[in-house]
mmCIF file of C-alpha atoms in Angstrom:
data_model
loop_
_atom_site.group_PDB
_atom_site.id
_atom_site.type_symbol
_atom_site.label_atom_id
_atom_site.label_comp_id
_atom_site.label_asym_id
_atom_site.label_seq_id
_atom_site.Cartn_x
_atom_site.Cartn_y
_atom_site.Cartn_z
ATOM 1 C CA MET A 282 23.150 45.727 -30.924
ATOM 2 C CA THR A 283 20.342 45.874 -28.368
ATOM 3 C CA ASP A 284 20.795 45.414 -24.622
ATOM 4 C CA GLU A 285 17.391 43.774 -24.360
ATOM 5 C CA ARG A 286 17.394 40.176 -23.242
ATOM 6 C CA VAL A 287 15.034 37.251 -23.659
ATOM 7 C CA HIS A 288 12.565 36.955 -20.788
ATOM 8 C CA ILE A 289 13.376 34.167 -18.351
ATOM 9 C CA ARG A 290 10.988 33.194 -15.573
ATOM 10 C CA PRO A 291 12.333 35.012 -12.474
ATOM 11 C CA GLU A 292 12.164 31.909 -10.267
ATOM 12 C CA VAL A 293 14.145 29.946 -12.856
ATOM 13 C CA ALA A 294 16.706 32.729 -13.372
ATOM 14 C CA VAL A 295 17.788 32.432 -9.736
ATOM 15 C CA LEU A 296 17.535 28.638 -9.588
ATOM 16 C CA PRO A 297 20.975 27.048 -9.180
ATOM 17 C CA ALA A 298 21.770 24.280 -11.623
ATOM 18 C CA TYR A 299 21.937 20.747 -10.276
ATOM 19 C CA LYS A 300 25.382 20.221 -8.791
ATOM 20 C CA GLN A 301 26.743 16.732 -9.190
ATOM 21 C CA GLY A 302 29.448 15.195 -7.050
ATOM 22 C CA ARG A 303 32.936 16.386 -7.899
ATOM 23 C CA GLN A 304 35.140 14.305 -10.127
ATOM 24 C CA ALA A 305 38.282 12.771 -8.668
ATOM 25 C CA ALA A 306 41.873 12.821 -9.849
ATOM 26 C CA PRO A 307 43.266 9.471 -11.045
ATOM 27 C CA ASP A 308 44.986 8.910 -7.693
ATOM 28 C CA ALA A 309 41.917 9.793 -5.583
ATOM 29 C CA PHE A 310 38.655 8.050 -4.708
ATOM 30 C CA LYS A 311 35.392 9.592 -5.908
ATOM 31 C CA LEU A 312 32.950 9.059 -3.044
ATOM 32 C CA SER A 313 30.773 12.043 -3.889
ATOM 33 C CA SER A 314 28.071 10.684 -6.208
ATOM 34 C CA ASN A 315 26.778 7.433 -4.658
ATOM 35 C CA GLU A 316 28.029 5.518 -7.675
ATOM 36 C CA ASN A 317 28.513 1.771 -7.618
ATOM 37 C CA PRO A 318 32.267 1.036 -7.470
ATOM 38 C CA PHE A 319 31.846 -2.313 -9.245
ATOM 39 C CA PRO A 320 32.098 -2.546 -13.051
ATOM 40 C CA PRO A 321 28.987 -3.514 -15.035
ATOM 41 C CA LEU A 322 27.556 -6.947 -14.366
ATOM 42 C CA PRO A 323 28.722 -9.814 -16.632
ATOM 43 C CA GLY A 324 27.184 -9.587 -20.097
ATOM 44 C CA VAL A 325 26.079 -5.964 -19.800
ATOM 45 C CA VAL A 326 28.952 -4.440 -21.776
ATOM 46 C CA GLU A 327 28.436 -6.983 -24.548
ATOM 47 C CA ALA A 328 24.707 -6.208 -24.668
ATOM 48 C CA VAL A 329 25.432 -2.497 -24.966
ATOM 49 C CA GLN A 330 28.097 -2.979 -27.620
ATOM 50 C CA ALA A 331 25.657 -5.019 -29.717
ATOM 51 C CA GLN A 332 23.418 -1.960 -30.050
ATOM 52 C CA THR A 333 25.192 -0.288 -32.963
ATOM 53 C CA ALA A 334 22.289 1.083 -35.006
ATOM 54 C CA TYR A 335 23.019 4.653 -33.963
ATOM 55 C CA ASN A 336 21.202 5.915 -37.039
ATOM 56 C CA ARG A 337 17.905 4.504 -35.719
ATOM 57 C CA TYR A 338 15.723 5.731 -32.900
ATOM 58 C CA PRO A 339 15.296 3.480 -29.844
ATOM 59 C CA ASP A 340 11.931 2.059 -28.828
ATOM 60 C CA ALA A 341 10.250 5.174 -27.468
ATOM 61 C CA THR A 342 8.180 3.141 -25.001
ATOM 62 C CA ALA A 343 11.025 0.926 -23.715
ATOM 63 C CA LEU A 344 8.444 -1.826 -23.971
ATOM 64 C CA ALA A 345 10.821 -4.763 -23.508
ATOM 65 C CA VAL A 346 12.154 -3.304 -20.253
ATOM 66 C CA ARG A 347 8.668 -2.417 -19.049
ATOM 67 C CA ALA A 348 7.438 -5.934 -19.792
ATOM 68 C CA VAL A 349 10.165 -7.569 -17.697
ATOM 69 C CA LEU A 350 9.675 -5.122 -14.828
ATOM 70 C CA ALA A 351 5.891 -5.554 -14.973
ATOM 71 C CA ASN A 352 6.194 -9.324 -14.855
ATOM 72 C CA ARG A 353 8.522 -9.183 -11.855
ATOM 73 C CA ALA A 354 6.225 -6.788 -9.978
ATOM 74 C CA GLY A 355 2.907 -8.414 -10.925
ATOM 75 C CA LEU A 356 1.765 -5.338 -12.843
ATOM 76 C CA THR A 357 0.649 -4.520 -16.374
ATOM 77 C CA VAL A 358 3.045 -2.788 -18.753
ATOM 78 C CA ASP A 359 0.871 0.333 -18.570
ATOM 79 C CA GLU A 360 1.618 0.480 -14.844
ATOM 80 C CA VAL A 361 5.354 0.792 -15.574
ATOM 81 C CA HIS A 362 7.169 3.813 -16.989
ATOM 82 C CA VAL A 363 10.843 3.940 -17.996
ATOM 83 C CA ALA A 364 12.801 7.180 -18.337
ATOM 84 C CA PRO A 365 16.403 8.466 -18.346
ATOM 85 C CA GLY A 366 16.824 8.204 -14.587
ATOM 86 C CA SER A 367 14.252 8.409 -11.804
ATOM 87 C CA VAL A 368 14.908 12.152 -11.483
ATOM 88 C CA ALA A 369 13.477 12.561 -14.989
ATOM 89 C CA ILE A 370 10.304 10.855 -13.785
ATOM 90 C CA LEU A 371 10.152 13.261 -10.845
ATOM 91 C CA HIS A 372 10.180 16.169 -13.303
ATOM 92 C CA GLU A 373 7.451 14.485 -15.343
ATOM 93 C CA LEU A 374 5.305 13.782 -12.283
ATOM 94 C CA ALA A 375 5.628 17.362 -11.071
ATOM 95 C CA LYS A 376 4.643 18.755 -14.455
ATOM 96 C CA ALA A 377 1.747 16.305 -14.756
ATOM 97 C CA THR A 378 0.284 17.149 -11.345
ATOM 98 C CA SER A 379 1.348 20.665 -10.392
ATOM 99 C CA GLY A 380 1.550 24.200 -11.679
ATOM 100 C CA PRO A 381 1.402 27.806 -10.442
ATOM 101 C CA GLY A 382 -0.455 28.021 -7.151
ATOM 102 C CA ASP A 383 0.048 24.339 -6.365
ATOM 103 C CA GLU A 384 2.331 22.932 -3.674
ATOM 104 C CA ILE A 385 4.654 19.957 -3.503
ATOM 105 C CA VAL A 386 5.677 18.741 -0.048
ATOM 106 C CA TYR A 387 8.961 17.002 0.725
ATOM 107 C CA ALA A 388 11.388 16.556 3.602
ATOM 108 C CA TRP A 389 14.516 18.672 3.930
ATOM 109 C CA ARG A 390 17.279 17.976 3.800
ATOM 110 C CA SER A 391 16.621 15.374 1.138
ATOM 111 C CA PHE A 392 17.580 14.789 -2.513
ATOM 112 C CA GLU A 393 18.964 18.088 -3.773
ATOM 113 C CA ALA A 394 17.082 17.869 -7.081
ATOM 114 C CA TYR A 395 13.672 18.197 -5.413
ATOM 115 C CA PRO A 396 13.614 22.035 -5.168
ATOM 116 C CA GLY A 397 14.491 22.383 -8.847
ATOM 117 C CA VAL A 398 11.874 19.831 -9.863
ATOM 118 C CA VAL A 399 9.190 21.863 -8.100
ATOM 119 C CA THR A 400 10.348 25.241 -9.405
ATOM 120 C CA VAL A 401 10.577 24.118 -13.031
ATOM 121 C CA ALA A 402 7.006 22.825 -12.805
ATOM 122 C CA GLY A 403 5.929 26.285 -11.638
ATOM 123 C CA ALA A 404 4.757 25.001 -8.270
ATOM 124 C CA THR A 405 5.741 25.983 -4.721
ATOM 125 C CA SER A 406 8.028 23.948 -2.469
ATOM 126 C CA VAL A 407 6.905 23.109 1.042
ATOM 127 C CA GLN A 408 9.982 21.826 2.874
ATOM 128 C CA VAL A 409 9.467 19.954 6.133
ATOM 129 C CA PRO A 410 12.547 19.635 8.377
ATOM 130 C CA ASN A 411 13.841 16.154 9.124
ATOM 131 C CA ARG A 412 13.834 14.751 12.624
ATOM 132 C CA PRO A 413 17.059 15.191 14.605
ATOM 133 C CA ASP A 414 18.056 11.648 13.591
ATOM 134 C CA GLY A 415 17.971 12.614 9.904
ATOM 135 C CA GLY A 416 14.767 10.713 9.139
ATOM 136 C CA HIS A 417 11.505 12.037 7.705
ATOM 137 C CA ASP A 418 9.031 13.599 10.128
ATOM 138 C CA LEU A 419 5.976 12.082 8.448
ATOM 139 C CA ASP A 420 3.548 13.531 10.993
ATOM 140 C CA ALA A 421 4.792 17.026 10.184
ATOM 141 C CA MET A 422 4.683 16.247 6.466
ATOM 142 C CA ALA A 423 1.054 15.146 6.765
ATOM 143 C CA ASP A 424 0.330 18.350 8.702
ATOM 144 C CA ALA A 425 1.825 20.340 5.806
ATOM 145 C CA VAL A 426 -0.660 18.944 3.278
ATOM 146 C CA THR A 427 -3.312 21.526 2.351
ATOM 147 C CA GLU A 428 -5.940 21.971 -0.325
ATOM 148 C CA ARG A 429 -3.146 23.322 -2.549
ATOM 149 C CA THR A 430 -0.974 20.204 -2.216
ATOM 150 C CA ARG A 431 -0.765 18.150 -5.397
ATOM 151 C CA MET A 432 2.205 15.884 -4.658
ATOM 152 C CA VAL A 433 4.248 14.656 -1.695
ATOM 153 C CA ILE A 434 7.695 13.098 -2.096
ATOM 154 C CA VAL A 435 8.913 10.555 0.457
ATOM 155 C CA CYS A 436 12.554 9.496 0.073
ATOM 156 C CA THR A 437 13.536 6.194 1.682
ATOM 157 C CA PRO A 438 16.306 5.668 2.529
ATOM 158 C CA ASN A 439 16.704 9.408 2.648
ATOM 159 C CA ASN A 440 19.445 10.873 0.499
ATOM 160 C CA PRO A 441 21.771 12.243 1.880
ATOM 161 C CA THR A 442 21.152 11.435 5.561
ATOM 162 C CA GLY A 443 20.466 7.680 5.292
ATOM 163 C CA PRO A 444 17.493 6.628 7.502
ATOM 164 C CA ILE A 445 14.536 4.681 6.138
ATOM 165 C CA VAL A 446 10.800 5.171 6.524
ATOM 166 C CA THR A 447 9.248 2.191 8.264
ATOM 167 C CA ALA A 448 6.212 0.359 6.919
ATOM 168 C CA ALA A 449 4.201 1.354 9.999
ATOM 169 C CA GLU A 450 5.168 5.028 9.634
ATOM 170 C CA PHE A 451 4.228 5.024 5.973
ATOM 171 C CA ASP A 452 0.840 3.377 6.561
ATOM 172 C CA ALA A 453 0.019 5.950 9.242
ATOM 173 C CA PHE A 454 1.092 8.722 6.894
ATOM 174 C CA MET A 455 -0.982 7.457 3.973
ATOM 175 C CA ALA A 456 -4.043 7.276 6.220
ATOM 176 C CA ARG A 457 -3.788 11.064 6.611
ATOM 177 C CA VAL A 458 -3.096 12.021 2.995
ATOM 178 C CA PRO A 459 -6.151 12.709 0.791
ATOM 179 C CA ALA A 460 -6.642 10.233 -2.057
ATOM 180 C CA THR A 461 -6.458 13.148 -4.520
ATOM 181 C CA VAL A 462 -2.842 13.923 -3.547
ATOM 182 C CA LEU A 463 -0.146 11.926 -5.329
ATOM 183 C CA VAL A 464 2.448 10.351 -3.038
ATOM 184 C CA VAL A 465 5.781 9.529 -4.653
ATOM 185 C CA LEU A 466 7.895 6.988 -2.803
ATOM 186 C CA ASP A 467 11.450 7.563 -4.007
ATOM 187 C CA GLU A 468 13.276 4.251 -3.515
ATOM 188 C CA ALA A 469 16.439 4.921 -5.497
ATOM 189 C CA TYR A 470 18.506 3.005 -2.912
ATOM 190 C CA ALA A 471 15.987 0.284 -2.008
ATOM 191 C CA GLU A 472 18.278 -2.609 -2.936
ATOM 192 C CA PHE A 473 20.743 -1.647 -0.188
ATOM 193 C CA VAL A 474 18.158 -1.644 2.616
ATOM 194 C CA THR A 475 18.677 -4.376 5.218
ATOM 195 C CA GLU A 476 16.334 -3.047 7.924
ATOM 196 C CA SER A 477 13.371 -5.438 8.138
ATOM 197 C CA THR A 478 10.904 -2.745 9.243
ATOM 198 C CA ALA A 479 11.494 -0.585 6.151
ATOM 199 C CA VAL A 480 8.590 0.207 3.868
ATOM 200 C CA ARG A 481 8.608 -1.549 0.502
ATOM 201 C CA GLY A 482 6.619 0.369 -2.041
ATOM 202 C CA THR A 483 5.728 -2.103 -4.766
ATOM 203 C CA PRO A 484 3.490 -4.378 -2.637
ATOM 204 C CA LEU A 485 1.522 -1.286 -1.512
ATOM 205 C CA LEU A 486 0.404 -0.161 -4.966
ATOM 206 C CA GLU A 487 -2.859 -2.067 -4.821
ATOM 207 C CA ARG A 488 -3.647 -0.710 -1.355
ATOM 208 C CA TYR A 489 -2.900 2.920 -2.226
ATOM 209 C CA PRO A 490 -4.227 4.071 -5.622
ATOM 210 C CA ASN A 491 -2.530 7.484 -5.215
ATOM 211 C CA LEU A 492 0.961 5.978 -4.895
ATOM 212 C CA VAL A 493 3.824 5.965 -7.414
ATOM 213 C CA VAL A 494 7.081 4.144 -6.625
ATOM 214 C CA LEU A 495 10.381 5.275 -8.162
ATOM 215 C CA ARG A 496 13.381 3.005 -8.720
ATOM 216 C CA THR A 497 16.590 3.242 -10.736
ATOM 217 C CA PHE A 498 19.288 1.190 -12.437
ATOM 218 C CA SER A 499 21.890 3.843 -11.600
ATOM 219 C CA LYS A 500 22.849 2.740 -8.091
ATOM 220 C CA ALA A 501 22.644 -0.967 -7.265
ATOM 221 C CA TYR A 502 22.826 -2.029 -10.919
ATOM 222 C CA GLY A 503 25.761 0.275 -11.655
ATOM 223 C CA LEU A 504 24.300 1.884 -14.793
ATOM 224 C CA ALA A 505 24.638 5.524 -13.717
ATOM 225 C CA GLY A 506 26.276 6.466 -17.016
ATOM 226 C CA LEU A 507 23.428 5.041 -19.103
ATOM 227 C CA ARG A 508 20.552 6.789 -17.297
ATOM 228 C CA VAL A 509 17.669 4.341 -16.849
ATOM 229 C CA GLY A 510 15.056 4.750 -14.125
ATOM 230 C CA TYR A 511 11.526 3.467 -13.772
ATOM 231 C CA ALA A 512 8.240 4.000 -11.974
ATOM 232 C CA PHE A 513 5.404 1.750 -10.850
ATOM 233 C CA GLY A 514 1.974 3.255 -10.429
ATOM 234 C CA PRO A 515 -1.588 3.697 -11.725
ATOM 235 C CA ALA A 516 -1.783 3.550 -15.507
ATOM 236 C CA TYR A 517 -3.672 6.848 -15.818
ATOM 237 C CA VAL A 518 -1.031 8.665 -13.748
ATOM 238 C CA LEU A 519 1.807 7.187 -15.779
ATOM 239 C CA ASP A 520 -0.047 7.993 -19.008
ATOM 240 C CA ALA A 521 -0.002 11.633 -17.913
ATOM 241 C CA VAL A 522 3.691 11.273 -17.114
ATOM 242 C CA ARG A 523 4.362 9.820 -20.557
ATOM 243 C CA ALA A 524 2.568 12.796 -22.087
ATOM 244 C CA CYS A 525 5.044 15.110 -20.299
ATOM 245 C CA ALA A 526 8.134 13.065 -21.111
ATOM 246 C CA ILE A 527 10.754 13.934 -23.702
ATOM 247 C CA PRO A 528 10.224 11.395 -26.495
ATOM 248 C CA LEU A 529 12.901 8.817 -27.308
ATOM 249 C CA SER A 530 14.945 9.750 -24.260
ATOM 250 C CA VAL A 531 16.004 6.259 -23.114
ATOM 251 C CA THR A 532 18.671 5.008 -25.494
ATOM 252 C CA ALA A 533 18.751 1.548 -27.030
ATOM 253 C CA GLN A 534 22.037 1.016 -25.210
ATOM 254 C CA GLY A 535 20.452 1.889 -21.877
ATOM 255 C CA GLN A 536 17.523 -0.428 -22.523
ATOM 256 C CA ALA A 537 19.836 -3.282 -23.491
ATOM 257 C CA ALA A 538 21.920 -2.749 -20.362
ATOM 258 C CA ALA A 539 18.825 -2.756 -18.157
ATOM 259 C CA LEU A 540 17.569 -6.019 -19.658
ATOM 260 C CA ALA A 541 20.960 -7.680 -19.341
ATOM 261 C CA SER A 542 21.260 -6.513 -15.723
ATOM 262 C CA LEU A 543 17.829 -7.868 -14.809
ATOM 263 C CA GLU A 544 18.950 -11.297 -15.995
ATOM 264 C CA ARG A 545 21.829 -11.338 -13.503
ATOM 265 C CA GLU A 546 20.123 -10.926 -10.164
ATOM 266 C CA THR A 547 22.358 -13.405 -8.318
ATOM 267 C CA GLU A 548 25.516 -11.439 -9.075
ATOM 268 C CA LEU A 549 23.692 -8.193 -8.345
ATOM 269 C CA LEU A 550 22.551 -9.294 -4.886
ATOM 270 C CA GLU A 551 26.074 -10.481 -4.041
ATOM 271 C CA ARG A 552 27.482 -7.049 -4.870
ATOM 272 C CA VAL A 553 24.724 -5.223 -3.015
ATOM 273 C CA ALA A 554 25.281 -7.382 0.071
ATOM 274 C CA GLU A 555 29.009 -6.642 -0.033
ATOM 275 C CA LEU A 556 28.409 -2.889 -0.231
ATOM 276 C CA ALA A 557 25.815 -2.996 2.557
ATOM 277 C CA ALA A 558 28.209 -4.931 4.795
ATOM 278 C CA SER A 559 30.983 -2.418 4.077
ATOM 279 C CA ARG A 560 28.563 0.415 4.899
ATOM 280 C CA ASP A 561 27.685 -1.148 8.245
ATOM 281 C CA ARG A 562 31.350 -1.643 9.141
ATOM 282 C CA ILE A 563 32.131 1.975 8.268
ATOM 283 C CA VAL A 564 29.186 3.265 10.321
ATOM 284 C CA ALA A 565 30.293 1.203 13.334
ATOM 285 C CA ALA A 566 33.876 2.467 13.018
ATOM 286 C CA LEU A 567 32.759 6.096 12.683
ATOM 287 C CA ARG A 568 30.543 5.821 15.738
ATOM 288 C CA GLY A 569 33.443 4.267 17.582
ATOM 289 C CA GLN A 570 35.448 7.399 16.759
ATOM 290 C CA GLY A 571 32.719 9.578 18.277
ATOM 291 C CA TRP A 572 30.741 10.525 15.166
ATOM 292 C CA ASP A 573 26.967 10.888 15.505
ATOM 293 C CA VAL A 574 26.153 9.015 12.293
ATOM 294 C CA PRO A 575 22.454 8.517 11.457
ATOM 295 C CA ASP A 576 21.226 5.024 10.636
ATOM 296 C CA ALA A 577 22.552 4.377 7.126
ATOM 297 C CA GLN A 578 20.523 2.203 4.759
ATOM 298 C CA GLY A 579 21.680 3.418 1.357
ATOM 299 C CA ASN A 580 25.139 3.096 -0.187
ATOM 300 C CA PHE A 581 26.381 6.172 1.671
ATOM 301 C CA VAL A 582 26.886 7.597 5.163
ATOM 302 C CA TRP A 583 26.191 11.072 6.543
ATOM 303 C CA LEU A 584 28.664 13.012 8.672
ATOM 304 C CA PRO A 585 27.063 15.976 10.515
ATOM 305 C CA THR A 586 29.970 18.397 10.248
ATOM 306 C CA GLY A 587 27.940 21.607 10.663
ATOM 307 C CA GLU A 588 29.929 24.822 10.392
ATOM 308 C CA LEU A 589 33.097 22.833 9.706
ATOM 309 C CA THR A 590 31.694 21.192 6.576
ATOM 310 C CA ALA A 591 33.939 23.045 4.125
ATOM 311 C CA HIS A 592 36.979 22.421 6.333
ATOM 312 C CA ALA A 593 36.165 18.721 6.594
ATOM 313 C CA ALA A 594 35.649 18.389 2.857
ATOM 314 C CA GLU A 595 39.048 19.977 2.241
ATOM 315 C CA ARG A 596 40.700 17.574 4.671
ATOM 316 C CA PHE A 597 39.118 14.583 2.933
ATOM 317 C CA GLU A 598 40.183 15.912 -0.467
ATOM 318 C CA ALA A 599 43.744 16.421 0.720
ATOM 319 C CA ALA A 600 43.743 12.757 1.728
ATOM 320 C CA GLY A 601 42.495 11.675 -1.711
ATOM 321 C CA ILE A 602 38.831 11.213 -0.786
ATOM 322 C CA ILE A 603 36.314 13.292 -2.758
ATOM 323 C CA VAL A 604 33.105 13.707 -0.727
ATOM 324 C CA ARG A 605 29.859 15.628 -1.163
ATOM 325 C CA ALA A 606 29.517 18.697 1.055
ATOM 326 C CA PHE A 607 26.137 20.256 1.831
ATOM 327 C CA GLY A 608 26.450 23.871 2.949
ATOM 328 C CA ASN A 609 26.943 24.118 6.700
ATOM 329 C CA GLU A 610 25.066 20.907 7.402
ATOM 330 C CA GLY A 611 27.188 17.882 6.667
ATOM 331 C CA ILE A 612 29.016 15.581 4.316
ATOM 332 C CA ARG A 613 27.779 12.541 2.420
ATOM 333 C CA VAL A 614 30.329 9.826 1.758
ATOM 334 C CA SER A 615 29.546 7.065 -0.733
ATOM 335 C CA ILE A 616 30.503 3.471 -0.076
ATOM 336 C CA GLY A 617 33.200 2.898 -2.656
ATOM 337 C CA GLU A 618 36.256 0.771 -3.211
ATOM 338 C CA HIS A 619 37.595 -1.255 -0.292
ATOM 339 C CA GLU A 620 40.954 0.436 -0.801
ATOM 340 C CA ALA A 621 39.388 3.763 0.220
ATOM 341 C CA VAL A 622 38.093 2.636 3.609
ATOM 342 C CA GLU A 623 41.301 2.933 5.631
ATOM 343 C CA THR A 624 42.014 6.457 4.389
ATOM 344 C CA LEU A 625 38.392 7.456 4.877
ATOM 345 C CA LEU A 626 38.376 6.322 8.494
ATOM 346 C CA GLU A 627 41.790 7.779 9.280
ATOM 347 C CA THR A 628 40.729 11.178 7.978
ATOM 348 C CA ALA A 629 37.361 11.042 9.725
ATOM 349 C CA GLY A 630 39.080 10.141 12.981
ATOM 350 C CA SER A 631 41.455 13.087 12.683
ATOM 351 C CA LEU A 632 38.473 15.439 12.302
ATOM 352 C CA VAL A 633 36.742 14.415 15.517
ATOM 353 C CA GLU A 634 38.905 16.680 17.692
ATOM 354 C CA ASP A 635 38.239 19.636 15.367
ATOM 355 C CA LEU A 636 34.498 19.117 15.679
ATOM 356 C CA GLN A 637 34.613 18.735 19.439
ATOM 357 C CA ALA A 638 36.677 21.899 19.773
ATOM 358 C CA ALA A 639 34.161 23.823 17.633
ATOM 359 C CA ARG A 640 31.225 22.908 19.902
#
């Protein structure tokens, strides 16, 4: 038997696999994955259960879903792409625009999948540090654009820190980005945004022909387990994306769930409003305890725990709260069940003295 091994690209061999939020024991609360704590909207389970032709392929184009989304956004179906989660579209966009020698610019810290997306495409990451308040430094990101830049990713609200990009900031940024560079506005948490100054991507598509907007059914719609995300953008860009996509990757069950969810916007908005209100109450309570919490506009909050991140995560876990720890930077806590709030705040309050002593 030979010791020789199959050649793997060196940059991929050292690339860590995507690390999802930890699962929780039955008696604990999983606040590590930004999942929606509510069950599926009324009618969604029935729509999924009706899709029983497992021996048949789904509609490869997800045309019915694209048609509804296009109608709601005032676009053509060719200006809509549906995939198994918005992160899949990020991979497709990177492969369609970038390769060896090319650069993709994004803020850091931001969504942890971005570095892997860039590396798998064969391109080079250009990470631009966030502002001290956890928001994107769009001036610095514009400065980082060079003749090698093929794509820039803007995440609003930023995962995992929480702040939004304002409409004025985004317009100023787009004025500095060449029209040949694709700008991807990642709005996975857009439904939770209550800040009136926040940028809204869809109305800007006509103004900016190099813009693609990403959205998902995983968060606000509560379909994380069915993997359905979508993009709005120029037809020729999304045609290139479709050429890079894995065929038949959005299941019939996922498509049915998306359609059923889109029909129930009233219930959806009620749930989103409840989660946003809970988020705001938690942020206010944490700040009252002495935490320096960034402005939170997603369905999560960021705790800057620094060198005590691992210690803080262990304390939360011991209390039955599973959180998402990020190295020596901080902890992201999802807005989950109401029953978790008291324990969350009690544990966070008990950590304040530890953090103050460590400074």
